[in-house]
Amino acid sequence: MIVYEGGGVNGNPLYHWIALAVSTALMLPVPVAILAGWTPPWLRKRQAGIRLRAYGILCIYALMLVNGIPRIADASFETVMVCTNVGFGFSAAAAVLFLLSARKDSGARAAGPAEPREG
């Protein structure tokens, strides 16, 4: 069995705490705000799939949680591997949501001022 500096096979839990803190600060506020009704300025022209993008980012955040928490808790190797496989599911769900949002955006008209029709 491999033993790292932190004592267990999962390494030093401080590194996992730091990764979770950084991912929480960077990844969580924007999708929660989008789902609450706020639209970031850089996404105002592509609003058709914005909620799908927010759910995709939350899936990536869930991936961080499901991979980090068992390592912080110094769980067994089998538990860490099961959580890693669940993380692959979150990753696949995020990819599908991002693809669906791109497809929804491509079929929608760009949001913005309408030009007068001549006729």
Coordinates of C-alpha atoms in Angstrom, one line a residue, residues 8 28 31 43 71 102 108-109 113:
G8 CA -3.3 7.8 4.1
L28 CA -20.8 28.5 -7.5
P31 CA -24.7 29.6 -11.9
L43 CA -24.1 36.1 -21.9
R71 CA -10.4 12.2 0.1
A102 CA -25.2 25.4 -27.7
A108 CA -32.6 30.9 -31.3
R109 CA -32.4 34.4 -32.6
P113 CA -32.8 45.4 -30.7

